């Protein structure tokens, strides 16, 4: 009897350890409550100062967290400057907000030297950016440590603008995120813009007979073709959520329903049955059990922010976010 009990306890312990390794637990809400009680308020005020001066930094900071977590885990490896680092990889060349993170880090080092990680600053800044854009807040577990590796060659599994739903689902699944998480987190496109070069292939010669992507609303297509002229305008910026690019809301999903998704990977969420259901639930359509986007976004962000985190003695607490110690 005692032997059986020991085996059960042992197996539960093993499961707990494996679960920690896989899902990146070890972070907790209020991690800095005794070591740097003002940590979250310093980040919040710093982000607010920058975003109030330039609202486009909000989606930039949210996207930075996403790109950080999908490569080497949420360890601030995307912040490291230098030749051949993640920051120099093509998918990261458009990232913005690095100065906001460095500003917060400088203030935190003055208040609590060597305590708050850059990885936690990125996670907190993403949450604060959503709130400043009109979204709901959520509690961010902290306690991440900063990684010691940053290589452009590792940036090979980020979701891409032309990905099919199956490709997106596979990339999210490898990070422990399910289909609902996918539809929810991509909903972060409710704020921000993208360049014409990332979707202009949909506007002309998309089909074998030279037509545009048939999933685009015809009246919207002509607008996009004007905003993204053929053979020019590749860097022109277009709102990812037409009519609501600065407000964190569920109108992004209404645009997908109406054939007004900008990226091919976004519109695909409406065209594929496995993801369309979640889009419909966020819109409260067809009598389906509704989902509240703002609430679910926070839940999925917590899951994402725990991907491959380094805690305890793993990693380091950088003194400057753009350089290893």
mmCIF file of C-alpha atoms in Angstrom:
data_model
loop_
_atom_site.group_PDB
_atom_site.id
_atom_site.type_symbol
_atom_site.label_atom_id
_atom_site.label_comp_id
_atom_site.label_asym_id
_atom_site.label_seq_id
_atom_site.Cartn_x
_atom_site.Cartn_y
_atom_site.Cartn_z
ATOM 1 C CA UNK A 1 0.000 0.000 0.000
ATOM 2 C CA UNK A 2 2.796 2.380 0.980
ATOM 3 C CA UNK A 3 4.692 1.407 -2.186
ATOM 4 C CA UNK A 4 1.685 2.197 -4.353
ATOM 5 C CA UNK A 5 1.195 5.539 -2.630
ATOM 6 C CA UNK A 6 4.867 6.365 -3.171
ATOM 7 C CA UNK A 7 4.541 5.568 -6.895
ATOM 8 C CA UNK A 8 1.483 7.823 -7.218
ATOM 9 C CA UNK A 9 3.239 10.698 -5.461
ATOM 10 C CA UNK A 10 6.363 10.153 -7.564
ATOM 11 C CA UNK A 11 4.386 10.158 -10.824
ATOM 12 C CA UNK A 12 2.553 13.331 -9.812
ATOM 13 C CA UNK A 13 5.870 14.978 -9.078
ATOM 14 C CA UNK A 14 7.271 13.922 -12.451
ATOM 15 C CA UNK A 15 4.133 15.199 -14.201
ATOM 16 C CA UNK A 16 4.461 18.502 -12.376
ATOM 17 C CA UNK A 17 8.095 18.881 -13.468
ATOM 18 C CA UNK A 18 7.288 17.997 -17.093
ATOM 19 C CA UNK A 19 4.346 20.376 -17.069
ATOM 20 C CA UNK A 20 6.611 23.129 -15.811
ATOM 21 C CA UNK A 21 9.160 22.480 -18.552
ATOM 22 C CA UNK A 22 6.589 22.317 -21.335
ATOM 23 C CA UNK A 23 4.356 25.214 -20.408
ATOM 24 C CA UNK A 24 6.953 27.505 -18.924
ATOM 25 C CA UNK A 25 5.450 27.802 -15.472
ATOM 26 C CA UNK A 26 7.534 29.263 -12.700
ATOM 27 C CA UNK A 27 6.235 32.759 -13.374
ATOM 28 C CA UNK A 28 3.622 34.193 -11.044
ATOM 29 C CA UNK A 29 1.568 37.334 -10.610
ATOM 30 C CA UNK A 30 3.269 39.760 -8.234
ATOM 31 C CA UNK A 31 6.742 38.255 -8.590
ATOM 32 C CA UNK A 32 8.343 41.621 -7.809
ATOM 33 C CA UNK A 33 6.045 42.581 -4.937
ATOM 34 C CA UNK A 34 8.835 42.372 -2.362
ATOM 35 C CA UNK A 35 11.930 43.028 -4.515
ATOM 36 C CA UNK A 36 10.698 45.923 -6.684
ATOM 37 C CA UNK A 37 7.127 46.787 -5.747
ATOM 38 C CA UNK A 38 6.972 49.683 -8.216
ATOM 39 C CA UNK A 39 8.086 47.593 -11.195
ATOM 40 C CA UNK A 40 4.715 47.355 -12.947
ATOM 41 C CA UNK A 41 3.811 50.988 -12.298
ATOM 42 C CA UNK A 42 7.159 52.145 -13.754
ATOM 43 C CA UNK A 43 6.583 50.127 -16.920
ATOM 44 C CA UNK A 44 2.989 51.320 -17.151
ATOM 45 C CA UNK A 45 3.849 55.016 -16.847
ATOM 46 C CA UNK A 46 6.736 54.687 -19.311
ATOM 47 C CA UNK A 47 4.587 52.954 -21.919
ATOM 48 C CA UNK A 48 1.805 55.505 -21.434
ATOM 49 C CA UNK A 49 4.226 58.385 -21.955
ATOM 50 C CA UNK A 50 5.453 56.985 -25.270
ATOM 51 C CA UNK A 51 2.103 55.716 -26.594
ATOM 52 C CA UNK A 52 0.358 58.977 -25.759
ATOM 53 C CA UNK A 53 2.933 60.697 -27.969
ATOM 54 C CA UNK A 54 2.732 58.075 -30.742
ATOM 55 C CA UNK A 55 -0.238 55.698 -30.722
ATOM 56 C CA UNK A 56 1.374 53.476 -33.365
ATOM 57 C CA UNK A 57 3.793 52.236 -30.702
ATOM 58 C CA UNK A 58 0.989 50.273 -29.016
ATOM 59 C CA UNK A 59 0.627 47.644 -31.768
ATOM 60 C CA UNK A 60 4.405 47.691 -32.135
ATOM 61 C CA UNK A 61 4.938 46.666 -28.514
ATOM 62 C CA UNK A 62 2.242 43.996 -28.734
ATOM 63 C CA UNK A 63 3.823 42.539 -31.879
ATOM 64 C CA UNK A 64 7.282 42.624 -30.265
ATOM 65 C CA UNK A 65 6.077 40.349 -27.442
ATOM 66 C CA UNK A 66 4.587 37.921 -29.966
ATOM 67 C CA UNK A 67 7.788 37.788 -32.017
ATOM 68 C CA UNK A 68 9.891 37.354 -28.893
ATOM 69 C CA UNK A 69 7.867 34.448 -27.506
ATOM 70 C CA UNK A 70 7.746 32.483 -30.770
ATOM 71 C CA UNK A 71 11.552 32.337 -31.004
ATOM 72 C CA UNK A 72 13.561 30.912 -28.083
ATOM 73 C CA UNK A 73 10.584 31.529 -25.784
ATOM 74 C CA UNK A 74 9.654 34.774 -23.995
ATOM 75 C CA UNK A 75 13.206 35.752 -23.055
ATOM 76 C CA UNK A 76 13.802 39.175 -24.650
ATOM 77 C CA UNK A 77 16.154 37.628 -27.220
ATOM 78 C CA UNK A 78 14.529 39.806 -29.898
ATOM 79 C CA UNK A 79 15.891 42.932 -28.180
ATOM 80 C CA UNK A 80 19.569 42.089 -28.557
ATOM 81 C CA UNK A 81 21.382 44.294 -31.067
ATOM 82 C CA UNK A 82 24.295 43.252 -33.243
ATOM 83 C CA UNK A 83 25.147 41.362 -36.397
ATOM 84 C CA UNK A 84 23.225 38.126 -36.875
ATOM 85 C CA UNK A 85 20.828 38.571 -33.948
ATOM 86 C CA UNK A 86 17.071 37.894 -34.064
ATOM 87 C CA UNK A 87 16.482 41.613 -34.435
ATOM 88 C CA UNK A 88 18.195 41.544 -37.846
ATOM 89 C CA UNK A 89 16.045 38.736 -39.300
ATOM 90 C CA UNK A 90 13.652 39.860 -42.046
ATOM 91 C CA UNK A 91 10.402 39.210 -40.095
ATOM 92 C CA UNK A 92 11.707 41.444 -37.276
ATOM 93 C CA UNK A 93 12.951 44.376 -39.340
ATOM 94 C CA UNK A 94 9.614 46.162 -38.948
ATOM 95 C CA UNK A 95 9.401 45.804 -35.174
ATOM 96 C CA UNK A 96 8.987 49.054 -33.254
ATOM 97 C CA UNK A 97 9.138 50.160 -29.641
ATOM 98 C CA UNK A 98 12.656 49.156 -28.658
ATOM 99 C CA UNK A 99 13.244 52.635 -27.224
ATOM 100 C CA UNK A 100 10.236 52.211 -24.942
ATOM 101 C CA UNK A 101 11.646 49.022 -23.441
ATOM 102 C CA UNK A 102 15.079 50.604 -22.949
ATOM 103 C CA UNK A 103 13.513 53.661 -21.318
ATOM 104 C CA UNK A 104 11.593 51.477 -18.868
ATOM 105 C CA UNK A 105 14.709 49.416 -18.180
ATOM 106 C CA UNK A 106 16.774 52.530 -17.404
ATOM 107 C CA UNK A 107 14.153 53.691 -14.902
ATOM 108 C CA UNK A 108 13.890 50.228 -13.338
ATOM 109 C CA UNK A 109 17.670 49.924 -12.977
ATOM 110 C CA UNK A 110 17.692 53.256 -11.154
ATOM 111 C CA UNK A 111 14.939 52.102 -8.800
ATOM 112 C CA UNK A 112 15.812 48.400 -8.406
ATOM 113 C CA UNK A 113 19.218 47.540 -9.886
ATOM 114 C CA UNK A 114 19.555 44.057 -11.360
ATOM 115 C CA UNK A 115 16.058 42.897 -10.413
ATOM 116 C CA UNK A 116 13.546 43.249 -13.275
ATOM 117 C CA UNK A 117 14.193 41.343 -16.503
ATOM 118 C CA UNK A 118 13.806 42.771 -19.976
ATOM 119 C CA UNK A 119 11.577 39.796 -20.823
ATOM 120 C CA UNK A 120 9.118 40.856 -18.122
ATOM 121 C CA UNK A 121 9.221 44.462 -19.321
ATOM 122 C CA UNK A 122 8.212 43.287 -22.814
ATOM 123 C CA UNK A 123 5.326 41.210 -21.412
ATOM 124 C CA UNK A 124 4.068 44.062 -19.224
ATOM 125 C CA UNK A 125 4.438 46.626 -22.015
ATOM 126 C CA UNK A 126 2.306 44.476 -24.343
ATOM 127 C CA UNK A 127 -0.495 44.373 -21.768
ATOM 128 C CA UNK A 128 -0.256 48.095 -21.051
ATOM 129 C CA UNK A 129 -0.367 48.874 -24.789
ATOM 130 C CA UNK A 130 -3.612 46.950 -25.171
ATOM 131 C CA UNK A 131 -5.160 48.805 -22.235
ATOM 132 C CA UNK A 132 -4.067 52.174 -23.629
ATOM 133 C CA UNK A 133 -5.797 51.186 -26.893
ATOM 134 C CA UNK A 134 -9.105 50.534 -25.146
ATOM 135 C CA UNK A 135 -8.748 46.836 -24.316
ATOM 136 C CA UNK A 136 -9.271 45.155 -20.966
ATOM 137 C CA UNK A 137 -6.370 44.585 -18.611
ATOM 138 C CA UNK A 138 -5.179 41.206 -17.349
ATOM 139 C CA UNK A 139 -2.757 40.043 -14.697
ATOM 140 C CA UNK A 140 0.660 39.324 -16.170
ATOM 141 C CA UNK A 141 2.665 36.566 -14.473
ATOM 142 C CA UNK A 142 6.262 37.719 -14.053
ATOM 143 C CA UNK A 143 9.550 36.131 -13.069
ATOM 144 C CA UNK A 144 11.018 35.532 -16.537
ATOM 145 C CA UNK A 145 14.750 35.820 -16.994
ATOM 146 C CA UNK A 146 16.544 37.058 -20.083
ATOM 147 C CA UNK A 147 18.039 34.650 -22.601
ATOM 148 C CA UNK A 148 21.699 34.477 -23.522
ATOM 149 C CA UNK A 149 21.150 33.428 -27.164
ATOM 150 C CA UNK A 150 19.868 35.536 -30.055
ATOM 151 C CA UNK A 151 20.386 34.256 -33.597
ATOM 152 C CA UNK A 152 18.690 35.375 -36.782
ATOM 153 C CA UNK A 153 18.854 31.778 -38.011
ATOM 154 C CA UNK A 154 16.370 30.771 -35.287
ATOM 155 C CA UNK A 155 13.681 33.062 -36.693
ATOM 156 C CA UNK A 156 12.111 30.441 -38.932
ATOM 157 C CA UNK A 157 8.795 29.527 -37.353
ATOM 158 C CA UNK A 158 6.984 32.856 -37.050
ATOM 159 C CA UNK A 159 3.514 32.879 -38.615
ATOM 160 C CA UNK A 160 3.712 34.565 -42.021
ATOM 161 C CA UNK A 161 1.222 36.761 -43.957
ATOM 162 C CA UNK A 162 0.636 34.095 -46.591
ATOM 163 C CA UNK A 163 0.230 31.125 -44.257
ATOM 164 C CA UNK A 164 -2.759 28.835 -44.646
ATOM 165 C CA UNK A 165 -4.860 28.028 -41.605
ATOM 166 C CA UNK A 166 -3.236 24.609 -41.361
ATOM 167 C CA UNK A 167 0.218 26.203 -41.357
ATOM 168 C CA UNK A 168 -0.845 28.691 -38.696
ATOM 169 C CA UNK A 169 -2.378 25.972 -36.539
ATOM 170 C CA UNK A 170 0.785 23.897 -36.773
ATOM 171 C CA UNK A 171 3.006 26.814 -35.764
ATOM 172 C CA UNK A 172 0.790 27.667 -32.806
ATOM 173 C CA UNK A 173 0.442 24.037 -31.738
ATOM 174 C CA UNK A 174 4.218 23.645 -31.468
ATOM 175 C CA UNK A 175 4.075 26.402 -28.841
ATOM 176 C CA UNK A 176 1.270 24.769 -26.867
ATOM 177 C CA UNK A 177 -1.424 27.056 -28.282
ATOM 178 C CA UNK A 178 -4.710 25.718 -29.653
ATOM 179 C CA UNK A 179 -7.032 26.891 -32.430
ATOM 180 C CA UNK A 180 -8.948 29.262 -30.172
ATOM 181 C CA UNK A 181 -5.652 30.816 -29.051
ATOM 182 C CA UNK A 182 -4.717 31.252 -32.712
ATOM 183 C CA UNK A 183 -7.908 33.087 -33.654
ATOM 184 C CA UNK A 184 -7.748 35.129 -30.451
ATOM 185 C CA UNK A 185 -4.115 36.202 -30.627
ATOM 186 C CA UNK A 186 -4.262 37.045 -34.327
ATOM 187 C CA UNK A 187 -7.117 39.310 -33.237
ATOM 188 C CA UNK A 188 -4.348 41.570 -31.976
ATOM 189 C CA UNK A 189 -4.433 42.864 -35.549
ATOM 190 C CA UNK A 190 -7.365 44.968 -34.374
ATOM 191 C CA UNK A 191 -4.714 47.655 -33.841
ATOM 192 C CA UNK A 192 -1.884 48.634 -36.138
ATOM 193 C CA UNK A 193 -0.974 48.664 -39.808
ATOM 194 C CA UNK A 194 0.958 46.611 -42.334
ATOM 195 C CA UNK A 195 2.835 47.435 -45.529
ATOM 196 C CA UNK A 196 1.337 46.802 -48.965
ATOM 197 C CA UNK A 197 4.202 44.442 -49.834
ATOM 198 C CA UNK A 198 2.824 41.865 -47.395
ATOM 199 C CA UNK A 199 -0.534 41.455 -49.144
ATOM 200 C CA UNK A 200 -0.254 43.097 -52.584
ATOM 201 C CA UNK A 201 -0.133 39.628 -54.177
ATOM 202 C CA UNK A 202 -3.841 39.349 -53.332
ATOM 203 C CA UNK A 203 -4.763 42.473 -55.301
ATOM 204 C CA UNK A 204 -3.694 41.412 -58.798
ATOM 205 C CA UNK A 205 -2.803 38.173 -60.598
ATOM 206 C CA UNK A 206 -3.737 36.094 -57.554
ATOM 207 C CA UNK A 207 -5.583 33.445 -59.553
ATOM 208 C CA UNK A 208 -4.458 31.564 -62.649
ATOM 209 C CA UNK A 209 -6.604 33.809 -64.855
ATOM 210 C CA UNK A 210 -5.037 36.983 -63.475
ATOM 211 C CA UNK A 211 -7.846 38.017 -61.147
ATOM 212 C CA UNK A 212 -7.555 39.279 -57.560
ATOM 213 C CA UNK A 213 -8.177 37.126 -54.497
ATOM 214 C CA UNK A 214 -11.916 36.309 -54.780
ATOM 215 C CA UNK A 215 -12.321 36.376 -50.991
ATOM 216 C CA UNK A 216 -11.821 40.173 -50.980
ATOM 217 C CA UNK A 217 -15.014 42.242 -50.978
ATOM 218 C CA UNK A 218 -15.130 43.786 -54.506
ATOM 219 C CA UNK A 219 -15.845 47.310 -53.286
ATOM 220 C CA UNK A 220 -12.962 47.045 -50.821
ATOM 221 C CA UNK A 221 -10.640 45.652 -53.486
ATOM 222 C CA UNK A 222 -10.765 48.866 -55.503
ATOM 223 C CA UNK A 223 -9.854 50.865 -52.383
ATOM 224 C CA UNK A 224 -6.855 48.640 -51.684
ATOM 225 C CA UNK A 225 -5.690 48.795 -55.294
ATOM 226 C CA UNK A 226 -5.707 52.587 -55.068
ATOM 227 C CA UNK A 227 -3.820 52.575 -51.765
ATOM 228 C CA UNK A 228 -1.310 50.035 -53.082
ATOM 229 C CA UNK A 229 -0.541 51.003 -56.703
ATOM 230 C CA UNK A 230 0.944 48.345 -58.938
ATOM 231 C CA UNK A 231 4.752 48.536 -59.192
ATOM 232 C CA UNK A 232 4.920 51.172 -56.451
ATOM 233 C CA UNK A 233 3.761 51.847 -52.898
ATOM 234 C CA UNK A 234 5.216 48.646 -51.436
ATOM 235 C CA UNK A 235 5.923 50.422 -48.148
ATOM 236 C CA UNK A 236 2.578 52.236 -47.930
ATOM 237 C CA UNK A 237 0.932 51.469 -44.581
ATOM 238 C CA UNK A 238 -2.618 50.071 -44.455
ATOM 239 C CA UNK A 239 -4.763 49.543 -41.361
ATOM 240 C CA UNK A 240 -5.146 45.866 -40.441
ATOM 241 C CA UNK A 241 -8.589 46.633 -38.980
ATOM 242 C CA UNK A 242 -10.251 49.017 -41.416
ATOM 243 C CA UNK A 243 -12.076 51.802 -39.644
ATOM 244 C CA UNK A 244 -10.752 50.946 -36.178
ATOM 245 C CA UNK A 245 -6.978 50.700 -36.336
ATOM 246 C CA UNK A 246 -6.349 52.504 -33.037
ATOM 247 C CA UNK A 247 -9.079 50.853 -30.948
ATOM 248 C CA UNK A 248 -8.750 47.426 -29.381
ATOM 249 C CA UNK A 249 -12.118 45.825 -30.161
ATOM 250 C CA UNK A 250 -13.700 42.941 -32.062
ATOM 251 C CA UNK A 251 -14.336 44.865 -35.278
ATOM 252 C CA UNK A 252 -11.362 43.022 -36.797
ATOM 253 C CA UNK A 253 -13.556 39.899 -36.868
ATOM 254 C CA UNK A 254 -16.418 41.790 -38.499
ATOM 255 C CA UNK A 255 -14.006 42.819 -41.244
ATOM 256 C CA UNK A 256 -13.092 39.163 -41.812
ATOM 257 C CA UNK A 257 -16.778 38.288 -42.122
ATOM 258 C CA UNK A 258 -17.217 41.079 -44.663
ATOM 259 C CA UNK A 259 -14.237 40.059 -46.826
ATOM 260 C CA UNK A 260 -12.135 42.939 -45.561
ATOM 261 C CA UNK A 261 -9.274 41.082 -43.941
ATOM 262 C CA UNK A 262 -5.982 42.549 -45.118
ATOM 263 C CA UNK A 263 -3.481 39.718 -44.840
ATOM 264 C CA UNK A 264 -4.180 36.456 -46.634
ATOM 265 C CA UNK A 265 -3.543 34.614 -43.352
ATOM 266 C CA UNK A 266 -6.148 36.787 -41.618
ATOM 267 C CA UNK A 267 -8.937 36.361 -44.176
ATOM 268 C CA UNK A 268 -8.260 32.625 -44.167
ATOM 269 C CA UNK A 269 -9.606 32.476 -40.603
ATOM 270 C CA UNK A 270 -13.087 33.183 -41.982
ATOM 271 C CA UNK A 271 -12.732 30.886 -44.962
ATOM 272 C CA UNK A 272 -11.714 27.783 -42.955
ATOM 273 C CA UNK A 273 -14.427 26.000 -40.964
ATOM 274 C CA UNK A 274 -12.147 25.153 -38.012
ATOM 275 C CA UNK A 275 -11.363 28.809 -37.318
ATOM 276 C CA UNK A 276 -14.540 30.423 -38.663
ATOM 277 C CA UNK A 277 -16.495 29.081 -35.692
ATOM 278 C CA UNK A 278 -14.383 31.116 -33.274
ATOM 279 C CA UNK A 279 -14.689 34.242 -35.423
ATOM 280 C CA UNK A 280 -18.457 33.782 -35.390
ATOM 281 C CA UNK A 281 -18.470 33.295 -31.616
ATOM 282 C CA UNK A 282 -16.571 36.553 -31.129
ATOM 283 C CA UNK A 283 -19.221 38.221 -33.267
ATOM 284 C CA UNK A 284 -22.104 36.476 -31.489
ATOM 285 C CA UNK A 285 -23.407 34.997 -34.736
ATOM 286 C CA UNK A 286 -25.849 32.195 -35.483
ATOM 287 C CA UNK A 287 -26.859 31.556 -31.910
ATOM 288 C CA UNK A 288 -23.455 30.103 -31.061
ATOM 289 C CA UNK A 289 -22.150 30.341 -27.518
ATOM 290 C CA UNK A 290 -20.539 33.759 -27.551
ATOM 291 C CA UNK A 291 -16.986 34.583 -26.537
ATOM 292 C CA UNK A 292 -15.842 37.942 -25.197
ATOM 293 C CA UNK A 293 -12.781 38.901 -27.208
ATOM 294 C CA UNK A 294 -11.256 41.242 -24.632
ATOM 295 C CA UNK A 295 -11.463 38.609 -21.906
ATOM 296 C CA UNK A 296 -10.220 35.715 -24.007
ATOM 297 C CA UNK A 297 -7.382 37.798 -25.412
ATOM 298 C CA UNK A 298 -5.930 38.225 -21.931
ATOM 299 C CA UNK A 299 -6.244 34.501 -21.245
ATOM 300 C CA UNK A 300 -4.452 33.561 -24.457
ATOM 301 C CA UNK A 301 -1.788 36.193 -23.867
ATOM 302 C CA UNK A 302 -0.974 34.636 -20.488
ATOM 303 C CA UNK A 303 -0.562 31.251 -22.201
ATOM 304 C CA UNK A 304 1.645 32.732 -24.898
ATOM 305 C CA UNK A 305 3.723 34.716 -22.406
ATOM 306 C CA UNK A 306 4.710 31.477 -20.667
ATOM 307 C CA UNK A 307 6.200 29.856 -23.778
ATOM 308 C CA UNK A 308 9.670 28.557 -22.994
ATOM 309 C CA UNK A 309 10.328 31.014 -20.185
ATOM 310 C CA UNK A 310 13.603 30.952 -18.291
ATOM 311 C CA UNK A 311 13.242 31.131 -14.529
ATOM 312 C CA UNK A 312 15.230 30.429 -11.384
ATOM 313 C CA UNK A 313 18.922 30.352 -12.238
ATOM 314 C CA UNK A 314 18.426 29.955 -15.988
ATOM 315 C CA UNK A 315 19.304 32.972 -18.108
ATOM 316 C CA UNK A 316 20.234 36.353 -16.641
ATOM 317 C CA UNK A 317 18.875 39.773 -15.711
ATOM 318 C CA UNK A 318 20.362 42.091 -18.307
ATOM 319 C CA UNK A 319 21.604 45.510 -17.305
ATOM 320 C CA UNK A 320 20.856 46.836 -20.793
ATOM 321 C CA UNK A 321 18.141 45.123 -22.827
ATOM 322 C CA UNK A 322 19.968 45.375 -26.141
ATOM 323 C CA UNK A 323 23.095 43.551 -24.908
ATOM 324 C CA UNK A 324 23.982 40.419 -22.965
ATOM 325 C CA UNK A 325 25.741 41.011 -19.646
#
